[in-house]
Coordinates of C-alpha atoms and ligand atoms in Angstrom, one line a residue:
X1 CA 0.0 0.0 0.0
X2 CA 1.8 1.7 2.5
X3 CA 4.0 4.6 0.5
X4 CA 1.7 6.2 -1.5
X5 CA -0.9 5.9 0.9
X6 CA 1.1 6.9 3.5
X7 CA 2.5 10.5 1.3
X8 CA -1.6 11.0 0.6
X9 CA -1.8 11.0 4.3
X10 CA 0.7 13.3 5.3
X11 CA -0.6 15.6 3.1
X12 CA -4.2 16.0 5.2
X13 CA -2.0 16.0 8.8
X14 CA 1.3 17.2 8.0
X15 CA 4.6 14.6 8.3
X16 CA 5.2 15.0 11.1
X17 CA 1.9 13.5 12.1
X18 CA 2.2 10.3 10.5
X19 CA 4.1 7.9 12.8
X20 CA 6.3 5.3 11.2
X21 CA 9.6 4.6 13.2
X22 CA 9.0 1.6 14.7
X23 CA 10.1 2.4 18.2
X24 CA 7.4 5.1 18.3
X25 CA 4.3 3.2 16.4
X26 CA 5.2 -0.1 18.9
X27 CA 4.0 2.1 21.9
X28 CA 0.5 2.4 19.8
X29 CA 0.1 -1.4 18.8
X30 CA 0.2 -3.3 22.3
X31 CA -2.9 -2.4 24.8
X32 CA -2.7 -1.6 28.4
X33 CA -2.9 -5.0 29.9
X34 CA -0.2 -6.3 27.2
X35 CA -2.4 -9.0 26.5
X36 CA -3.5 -8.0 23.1
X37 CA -0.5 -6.8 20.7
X38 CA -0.2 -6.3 16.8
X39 CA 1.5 -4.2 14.3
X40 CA 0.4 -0.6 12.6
X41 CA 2.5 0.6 9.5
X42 CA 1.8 4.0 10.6
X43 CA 0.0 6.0 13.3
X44 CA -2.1 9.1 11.8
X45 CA -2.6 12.2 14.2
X46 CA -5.3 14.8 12.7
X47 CA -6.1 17.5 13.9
X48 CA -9.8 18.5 13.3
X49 CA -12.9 16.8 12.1
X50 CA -11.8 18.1 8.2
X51 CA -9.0 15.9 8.7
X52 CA -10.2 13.0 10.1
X53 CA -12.4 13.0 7.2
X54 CA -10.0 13.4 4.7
X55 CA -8.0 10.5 6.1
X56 CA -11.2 8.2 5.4
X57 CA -12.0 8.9 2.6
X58 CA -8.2 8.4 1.6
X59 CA -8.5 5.1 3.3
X60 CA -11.8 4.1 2.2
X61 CA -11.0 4.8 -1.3
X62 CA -8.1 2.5 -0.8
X63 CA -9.6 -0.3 1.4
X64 CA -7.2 0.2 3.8
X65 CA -8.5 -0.8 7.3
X66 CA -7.9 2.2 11.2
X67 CA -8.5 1.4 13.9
X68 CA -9.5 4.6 16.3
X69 CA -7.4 4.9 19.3
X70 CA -7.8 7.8 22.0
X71 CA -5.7 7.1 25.4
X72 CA -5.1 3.3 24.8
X73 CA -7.0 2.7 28.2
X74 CA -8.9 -0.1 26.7
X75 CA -9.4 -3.2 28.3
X76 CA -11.0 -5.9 25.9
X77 CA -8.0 -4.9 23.0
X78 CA -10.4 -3.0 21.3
X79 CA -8.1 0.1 20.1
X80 CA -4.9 -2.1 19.3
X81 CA -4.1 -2.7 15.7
X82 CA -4.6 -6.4 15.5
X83 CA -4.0 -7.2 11.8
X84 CA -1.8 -4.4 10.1
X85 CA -4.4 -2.0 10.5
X86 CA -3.3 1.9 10.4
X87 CA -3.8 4.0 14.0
X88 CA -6.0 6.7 13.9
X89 CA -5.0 8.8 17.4
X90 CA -7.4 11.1 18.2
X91 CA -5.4 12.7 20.6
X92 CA -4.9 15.8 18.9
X93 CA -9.1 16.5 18.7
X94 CA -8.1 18.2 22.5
X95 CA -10.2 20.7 21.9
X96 CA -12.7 22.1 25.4
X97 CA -15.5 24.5 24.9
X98 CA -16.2 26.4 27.4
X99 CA -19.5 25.2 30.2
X100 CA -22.8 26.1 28.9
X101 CA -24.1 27.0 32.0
X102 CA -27.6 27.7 31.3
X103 CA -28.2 24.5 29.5
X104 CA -25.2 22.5 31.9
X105 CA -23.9 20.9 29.1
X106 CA -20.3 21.2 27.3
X107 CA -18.9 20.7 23.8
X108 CA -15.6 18.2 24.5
X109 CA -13.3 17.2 21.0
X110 CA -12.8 13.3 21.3
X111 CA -9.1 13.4 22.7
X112 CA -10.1 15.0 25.5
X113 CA -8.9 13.4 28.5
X114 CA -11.9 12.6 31.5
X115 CA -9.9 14.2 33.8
X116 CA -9.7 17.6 32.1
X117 CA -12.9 17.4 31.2
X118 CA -14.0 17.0 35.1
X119 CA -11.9 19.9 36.0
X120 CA -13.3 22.1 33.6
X121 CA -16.8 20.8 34.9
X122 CA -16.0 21.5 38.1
X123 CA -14.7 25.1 37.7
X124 CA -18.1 25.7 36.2
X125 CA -19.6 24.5 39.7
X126 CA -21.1 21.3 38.0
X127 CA -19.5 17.9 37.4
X128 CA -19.2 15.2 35.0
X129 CA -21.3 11.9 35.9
X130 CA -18.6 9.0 34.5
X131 CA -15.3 9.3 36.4
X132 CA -12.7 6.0 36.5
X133 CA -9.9 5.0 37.7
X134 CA -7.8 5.8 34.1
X135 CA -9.4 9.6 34.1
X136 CA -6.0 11.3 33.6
X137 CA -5.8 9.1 30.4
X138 CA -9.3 8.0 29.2
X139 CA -10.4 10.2 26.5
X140 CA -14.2 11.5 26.1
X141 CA -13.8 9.7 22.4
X142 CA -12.4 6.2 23.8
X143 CA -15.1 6.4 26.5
X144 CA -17.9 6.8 24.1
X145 CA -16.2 4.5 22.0
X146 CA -17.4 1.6 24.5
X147 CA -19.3 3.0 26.3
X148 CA -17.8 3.3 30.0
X149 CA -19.6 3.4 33.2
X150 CA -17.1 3.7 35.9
X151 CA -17.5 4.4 39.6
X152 CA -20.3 6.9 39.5
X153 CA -23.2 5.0 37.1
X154 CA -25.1 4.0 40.2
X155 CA -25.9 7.5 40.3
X156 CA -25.2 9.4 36.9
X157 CA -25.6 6.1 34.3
X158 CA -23.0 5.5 31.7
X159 CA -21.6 7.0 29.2
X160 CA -24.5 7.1 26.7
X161 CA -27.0 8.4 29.6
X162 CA -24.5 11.7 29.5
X163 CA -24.4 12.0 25.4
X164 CA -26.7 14.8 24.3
X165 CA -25.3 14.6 20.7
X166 CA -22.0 13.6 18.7
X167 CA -20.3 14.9 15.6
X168 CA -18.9 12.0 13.7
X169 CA -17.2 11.2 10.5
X170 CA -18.9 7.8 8.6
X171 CA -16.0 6.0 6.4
X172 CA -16.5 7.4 3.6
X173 CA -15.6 11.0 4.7
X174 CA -18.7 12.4 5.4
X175 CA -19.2 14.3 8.4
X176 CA -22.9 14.2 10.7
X177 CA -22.8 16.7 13.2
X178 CA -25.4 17.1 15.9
X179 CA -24.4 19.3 18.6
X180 CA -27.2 21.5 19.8
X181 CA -27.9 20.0 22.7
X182 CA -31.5 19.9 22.9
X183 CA -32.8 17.7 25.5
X184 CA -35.8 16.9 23.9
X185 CA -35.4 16.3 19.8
X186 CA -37.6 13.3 18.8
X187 CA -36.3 13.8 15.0
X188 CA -35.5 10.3 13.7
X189 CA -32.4 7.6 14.9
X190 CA -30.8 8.9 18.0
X191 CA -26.8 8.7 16.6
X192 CA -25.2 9.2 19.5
X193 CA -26.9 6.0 21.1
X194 CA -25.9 3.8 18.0
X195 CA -22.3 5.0 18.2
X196 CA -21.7 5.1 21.8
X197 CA -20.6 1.4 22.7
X198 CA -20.2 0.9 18.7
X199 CA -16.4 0.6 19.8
X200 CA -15.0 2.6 16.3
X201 CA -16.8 -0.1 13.9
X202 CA -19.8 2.4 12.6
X203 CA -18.3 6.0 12.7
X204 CA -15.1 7.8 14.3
X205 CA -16.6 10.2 17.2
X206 CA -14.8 13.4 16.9
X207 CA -17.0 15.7 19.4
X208 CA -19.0 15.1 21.8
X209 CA -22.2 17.2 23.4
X210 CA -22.1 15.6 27.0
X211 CA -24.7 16.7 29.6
X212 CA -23.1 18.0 33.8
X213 CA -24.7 17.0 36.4
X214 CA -24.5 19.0 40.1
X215 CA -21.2 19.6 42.1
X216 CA -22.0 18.5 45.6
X217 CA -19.9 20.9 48.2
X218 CA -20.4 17.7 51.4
X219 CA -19.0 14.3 50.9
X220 CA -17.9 11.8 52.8
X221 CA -16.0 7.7 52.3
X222 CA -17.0 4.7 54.3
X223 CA -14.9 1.6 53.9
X224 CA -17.2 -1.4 55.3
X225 CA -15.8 -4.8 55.7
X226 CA -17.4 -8.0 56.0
X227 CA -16.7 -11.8 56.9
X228 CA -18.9 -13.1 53.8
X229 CA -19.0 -11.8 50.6
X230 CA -23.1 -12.5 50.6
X231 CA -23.7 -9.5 53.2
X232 CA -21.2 -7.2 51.4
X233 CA -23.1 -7.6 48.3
X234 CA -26.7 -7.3 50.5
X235 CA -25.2 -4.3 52.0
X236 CA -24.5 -2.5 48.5
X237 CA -28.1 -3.0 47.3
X238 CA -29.3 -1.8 51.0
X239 CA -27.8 1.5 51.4
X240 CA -28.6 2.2 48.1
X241 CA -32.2 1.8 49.0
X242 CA -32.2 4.4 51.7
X243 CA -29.3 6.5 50.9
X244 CA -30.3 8.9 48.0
X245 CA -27.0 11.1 48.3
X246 CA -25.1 7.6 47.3
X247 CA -22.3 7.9 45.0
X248 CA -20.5 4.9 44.7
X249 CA -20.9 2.0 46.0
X250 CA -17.6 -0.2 45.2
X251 CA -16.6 -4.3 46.2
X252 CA -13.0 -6.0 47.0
X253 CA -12.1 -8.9 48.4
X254 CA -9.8 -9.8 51.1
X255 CA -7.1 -11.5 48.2
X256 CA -7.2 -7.7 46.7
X257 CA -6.4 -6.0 49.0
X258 CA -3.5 -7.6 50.6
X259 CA -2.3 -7.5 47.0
X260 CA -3.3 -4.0 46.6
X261 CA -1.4 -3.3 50.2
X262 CA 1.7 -5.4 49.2
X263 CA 2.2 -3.5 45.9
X264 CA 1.5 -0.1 46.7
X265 CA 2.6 0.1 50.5
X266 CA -0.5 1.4 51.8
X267 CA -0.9 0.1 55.0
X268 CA -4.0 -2.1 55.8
X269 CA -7.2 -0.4 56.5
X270 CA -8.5 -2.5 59.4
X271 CA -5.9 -4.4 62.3
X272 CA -8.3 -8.1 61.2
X273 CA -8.4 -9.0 57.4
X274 CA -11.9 -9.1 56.6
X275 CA -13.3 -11.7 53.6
X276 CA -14.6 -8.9 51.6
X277 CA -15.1 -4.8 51.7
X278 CA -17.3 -2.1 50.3
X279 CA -16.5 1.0 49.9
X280 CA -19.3 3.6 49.6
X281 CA -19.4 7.1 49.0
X282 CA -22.3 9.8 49.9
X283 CA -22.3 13.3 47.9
X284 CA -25.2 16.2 49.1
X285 CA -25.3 20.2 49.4
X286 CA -25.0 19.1 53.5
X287 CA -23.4 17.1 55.2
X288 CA -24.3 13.7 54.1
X289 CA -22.1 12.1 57.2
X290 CA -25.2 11.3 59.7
X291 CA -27.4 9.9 56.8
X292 CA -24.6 7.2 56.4
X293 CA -24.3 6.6 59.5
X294 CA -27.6 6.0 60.2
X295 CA -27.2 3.4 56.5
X296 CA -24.6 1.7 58.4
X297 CA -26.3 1.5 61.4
X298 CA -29.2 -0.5 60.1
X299 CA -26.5 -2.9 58.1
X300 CA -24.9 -3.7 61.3
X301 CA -28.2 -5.0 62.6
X302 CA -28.1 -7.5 60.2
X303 CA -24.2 -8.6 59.5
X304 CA -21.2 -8.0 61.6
X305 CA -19.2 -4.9 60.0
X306 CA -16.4 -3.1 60.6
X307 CA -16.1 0.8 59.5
X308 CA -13.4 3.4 58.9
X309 CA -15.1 7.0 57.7
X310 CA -13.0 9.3 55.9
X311 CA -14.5 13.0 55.4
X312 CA -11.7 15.1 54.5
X313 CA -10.1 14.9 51.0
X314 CA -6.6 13.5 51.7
X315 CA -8.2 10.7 53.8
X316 CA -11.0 10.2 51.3
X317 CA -8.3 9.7 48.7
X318 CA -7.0 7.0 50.7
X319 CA -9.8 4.8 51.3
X320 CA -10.5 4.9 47.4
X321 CA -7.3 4.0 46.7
X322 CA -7.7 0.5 48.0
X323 CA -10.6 0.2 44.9
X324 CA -8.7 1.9 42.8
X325 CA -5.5 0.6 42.7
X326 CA -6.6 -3.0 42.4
X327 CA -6.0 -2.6 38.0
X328 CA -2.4 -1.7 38.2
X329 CA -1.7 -3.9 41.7
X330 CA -3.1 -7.0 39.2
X331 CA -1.1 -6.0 36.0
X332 CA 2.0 -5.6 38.3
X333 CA 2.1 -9.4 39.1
X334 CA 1.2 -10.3 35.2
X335 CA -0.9 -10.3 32.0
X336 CA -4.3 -10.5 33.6
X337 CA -7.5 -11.7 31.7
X338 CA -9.9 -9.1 32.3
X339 CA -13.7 -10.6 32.0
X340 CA -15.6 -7.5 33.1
X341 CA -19.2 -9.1 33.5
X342 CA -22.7 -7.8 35.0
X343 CA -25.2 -10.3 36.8
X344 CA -28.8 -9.9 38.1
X345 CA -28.0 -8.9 42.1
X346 CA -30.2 -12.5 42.5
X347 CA -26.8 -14.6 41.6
X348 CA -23.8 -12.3 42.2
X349 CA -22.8 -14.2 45.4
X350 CA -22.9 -17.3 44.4
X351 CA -21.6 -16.3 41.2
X352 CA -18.2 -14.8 43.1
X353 CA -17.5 -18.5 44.9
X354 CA -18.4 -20.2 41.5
X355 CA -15.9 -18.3 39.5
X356 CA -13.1 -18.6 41.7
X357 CA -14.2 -22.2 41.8
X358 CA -14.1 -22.6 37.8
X359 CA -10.7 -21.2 38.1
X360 CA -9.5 -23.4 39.8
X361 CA -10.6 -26.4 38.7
X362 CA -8.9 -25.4 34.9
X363 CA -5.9 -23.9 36.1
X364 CA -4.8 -24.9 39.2
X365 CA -1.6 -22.4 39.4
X366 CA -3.9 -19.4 38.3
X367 CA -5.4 -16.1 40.8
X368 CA -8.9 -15.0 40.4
X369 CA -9.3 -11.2 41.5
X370 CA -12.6 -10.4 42.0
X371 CA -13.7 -6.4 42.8
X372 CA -16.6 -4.4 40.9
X373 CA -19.2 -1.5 41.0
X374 CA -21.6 -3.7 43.4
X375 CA -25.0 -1.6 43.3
X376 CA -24.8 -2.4 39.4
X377 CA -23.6 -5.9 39.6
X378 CA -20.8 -5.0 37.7
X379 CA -17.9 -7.1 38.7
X380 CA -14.3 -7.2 37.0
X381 CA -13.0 -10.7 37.5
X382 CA -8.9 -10.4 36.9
X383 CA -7.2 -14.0 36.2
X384 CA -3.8 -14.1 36.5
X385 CA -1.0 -16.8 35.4
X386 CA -2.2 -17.6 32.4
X387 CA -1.0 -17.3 28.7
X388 CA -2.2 -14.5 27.2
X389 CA -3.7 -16.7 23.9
X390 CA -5.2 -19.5 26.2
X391 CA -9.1 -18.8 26.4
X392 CA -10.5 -21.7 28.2
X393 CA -11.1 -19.9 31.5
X394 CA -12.9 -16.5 29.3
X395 CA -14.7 -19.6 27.8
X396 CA -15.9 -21.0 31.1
X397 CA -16.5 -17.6 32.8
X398 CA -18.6 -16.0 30.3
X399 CA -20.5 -19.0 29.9
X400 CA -21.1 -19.4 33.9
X401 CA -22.5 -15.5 33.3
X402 CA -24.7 -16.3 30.6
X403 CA -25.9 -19.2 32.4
X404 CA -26.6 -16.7 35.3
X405 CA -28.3 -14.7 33.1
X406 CA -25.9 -12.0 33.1
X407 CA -24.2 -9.5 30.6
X408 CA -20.5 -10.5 29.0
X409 CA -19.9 -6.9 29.2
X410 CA -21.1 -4.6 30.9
X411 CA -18.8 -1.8 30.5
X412 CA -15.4 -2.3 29.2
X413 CA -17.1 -3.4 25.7
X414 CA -16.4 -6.5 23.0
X415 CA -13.1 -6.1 21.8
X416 CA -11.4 -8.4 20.3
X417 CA -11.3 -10.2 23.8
X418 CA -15.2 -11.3 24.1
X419 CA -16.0 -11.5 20.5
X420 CA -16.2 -15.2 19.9
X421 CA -18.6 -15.4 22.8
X422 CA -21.4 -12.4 21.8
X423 CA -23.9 -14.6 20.4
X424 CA -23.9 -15.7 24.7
X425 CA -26.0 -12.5 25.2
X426 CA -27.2 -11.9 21.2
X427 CA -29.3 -13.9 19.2
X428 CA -28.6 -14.6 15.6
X429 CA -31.2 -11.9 14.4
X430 CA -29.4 -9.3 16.2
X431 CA -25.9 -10.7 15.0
X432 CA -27.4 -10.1 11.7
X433 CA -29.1 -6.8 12.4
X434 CA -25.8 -5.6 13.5
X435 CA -24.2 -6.9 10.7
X436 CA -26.3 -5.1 8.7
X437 CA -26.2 -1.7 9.9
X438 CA -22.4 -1.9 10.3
X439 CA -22.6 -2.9 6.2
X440 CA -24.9 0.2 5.8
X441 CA -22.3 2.4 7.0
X442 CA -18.8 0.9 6.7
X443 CA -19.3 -1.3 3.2
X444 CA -15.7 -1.7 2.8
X445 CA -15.1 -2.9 6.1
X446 CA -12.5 -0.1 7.3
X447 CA -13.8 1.0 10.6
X448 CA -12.3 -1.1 13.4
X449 CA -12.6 -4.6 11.4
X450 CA -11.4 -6.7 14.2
X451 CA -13.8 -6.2 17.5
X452 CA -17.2 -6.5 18.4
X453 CA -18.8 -8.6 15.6
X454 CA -17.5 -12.7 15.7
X455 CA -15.5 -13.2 12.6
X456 CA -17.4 -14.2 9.7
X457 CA -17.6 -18.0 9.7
Ligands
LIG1 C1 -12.4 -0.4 37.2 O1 -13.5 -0.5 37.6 C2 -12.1 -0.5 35.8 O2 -11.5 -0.1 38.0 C3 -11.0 -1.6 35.5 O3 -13.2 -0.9 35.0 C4 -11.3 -3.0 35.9 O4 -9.1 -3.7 35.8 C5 -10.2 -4.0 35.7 O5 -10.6 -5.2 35.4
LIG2 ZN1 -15.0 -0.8 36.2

């Protein structure tokens, strides 16, 4: 292909924005985890919609396959060129309007990075619902991109619940931009739904109109533990139920936290190790402390439970960091599997002792790591020590979910990790409904070609 298509390129975004030393493009072609790895020929940088465009239309017109990448955050190998594909970074699309006050809504270019974009939100007096652990990398395009939900969606819902409108270039070039913002706009397919979670296969999101929601002045951090994980999990779903100002509502295990503790050198929370721990969190205009501690009180009529409250920031910071740090305490022992799952609240329980169970039975030397965003019965299962390419235990876990009646996803997205299982959760006449729309839009194939729908039999 790659030198004439490579000198059309650089003419839309400049040399020095096409990437091609292979010391720099490596960096672009292996995900975070360092489970999923390829090879890129070059990594393209533009710097506005215009150019985005122009770079598909070049590729279209060619047949040359991007995939989309904003911070390379992504957990199911989803932005990593898998098969020679070309890197489209959207880094450079860093552009912040300022906070619409009146209508508490913002205008954010896809390379944005959550973290900026909750700053800005926050200067404005509001704040921006999704918030995760990668914030200072996670871009606005990579978290439409699948669809994130992060620590806050007990509250706030995911990403799509905050997307007011898009601007987005199709693979041929063209550009549909719908930023106005208006709440209420019944006029025809809602884009911004069918491209959020579409994980770069229909369209490459280059703005995004993304609704605030209220800055609370008073919060405050409990750290519950447990000695079962079944009255963790009943505890999550209880305080919810009379704790309106609940934030986040976040589980760990015992196994995690030592691992957490050992890696980072935080020191243990409580002087007993406990089997498993929630960490909730309480936002209002006042004080939300005695409301919580009226929450806790009626849990520890029920289930034995230890407490440590945090109010002020530092200390706040600290409790979180126990949940927070579990991703990079995992990756620091090896190439974890991630299988990031959602079950009905019925079956998480038994669900968590099954897993680890199913585990062990197929590979006896490997960890399970089990933690999650409980009040959504989200939980990440981590499995460490085995080889990157060996798939049994996704196999067995994903099926055990389905079974369950659960989601294979429920946040991280398809990837290239989960899609051999989707038909688990989709019937054949969705497979084929989404293979059909993605046809409609992408009839050369170009757009992400290697996630999300199983390979074509
Ligand atoms: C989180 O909740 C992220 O911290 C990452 O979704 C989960 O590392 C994981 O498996
Ligand atoms: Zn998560």
């Amino acid at each position: 292909m790659v030198d004439g298509l490579l000198g059309d390129l650089a003419e839309v975004v400049g040399p020095a924005n096409v990437l091609t030393e292979a010391d720099v493009v490596a960096g672009y072609a292996v995900d975070w985890t360092g489970r999923f790895r390829g090879s890129t020929p070059a990594v393209v940088r533009p710097g506005s919609t215009e150019e985005v465009a122009a770079v598909l239309r070049i590729c279209n017109r060619a047949e040359v396959a991007v995939v989309p990448q904003g911070g390379n955050t992504g957990l199911v190998g989803g932005g990593v060129p898998l098969a020679g594909e070309v890197v489209l970074s959207l880094a450079r699309l860093a552009d912040l309007d300022d906070v619409d006050l009146a209508d508490r809504q913002v205008t954010a270019g896809a390379g944005v990075s959550i973290g900026r974009l909750q700053v800005a939100a926050t200067e404005a007096g509001l704040a921006y619902g999704v918030d995760l652990a990668s914030r200072d990398t996670a871009t606005v395009g990579g978290t439409i991109a699948t669809n994130a939900a992060g620590l806050r969606a007990l509250r706030y819902g995911d990403t799509r619940a905050q997307l007011v409108g898009v601007e987005a270039v199709l693979a041929d070039g063209s550009v549909v931009s719908h930023l106005g913002g208006l709440v209420r706009d019944n006029t025809g397919y809602h884009l911004p739904s069918l491209l959020c979670g579409s994980e770069g296969t229909l369209a490459i999101v280059t703005r995004a109109r993304l609704r605030l929601v209220p800055a609370f002045a008073e919060r405050v951090v409990a750290l519950l533990a447990f000695d079962a994980v079944g009255p963790a999990l009943a505890a999550a779903a209880a305080v919810r139920s009379v704790l309106p100002s609940l934030d986040a509502a976040e589980l760990f295990l015992h196994s995690g936290l030592e691992l957490v503790t050992e890696v980072t050198g935080l020191p243990a929370p409580f002087p007993e190790p406990h089997v498993a721990y929630l960490l909730v969190e309480a936002a209002d205009q006042l004080d939300p402390t005695d409301a919580l501690a009226s929450a806790i009180e009626l849990l520890a009529e029920v289930a034995d439970v230890a407490v440590a409250v945090a109010a002020d920031p530092a200390r706040r910071q600290r409790l979180w960091a126990y949940r927070e740090r579990h991703t990079e305490a995992i990756s620091s022992i090896g190439t974890p599997h991630k299988l990031d799952v959602a079950l009905p609240a019925s079956t998480l329980a038994a669900f968590v002792a099954e897993a680890v169970d199913r585990v062990h039975s197929l590979a006896p030397g490997a960890r399970t790591w089990i933690f999650g965003h409980a009040a959504d019965g989200n939980l990440h299962v981590n499995v460490t020590g085995l080889a990157p390419d060996d798939d049994r235990v996704d196999d067995t876990i994903l099926r055990l979910v389905a079974f369950h009646g659960g989601s294979i996803s429920a946040e991280h997205g398809i990837g290239t990790a989960k899609r051999s299982w989707l038909s688990l959760n989709r019937s054949d006449a969705e497979i084929r409904a989404f293979r059909a729309i993605k046809a409609a839009l992408d009839p050369h194939g170009i757009l992400n070609p290697n996630v999300l729908l199983p390979a074509a039999s």
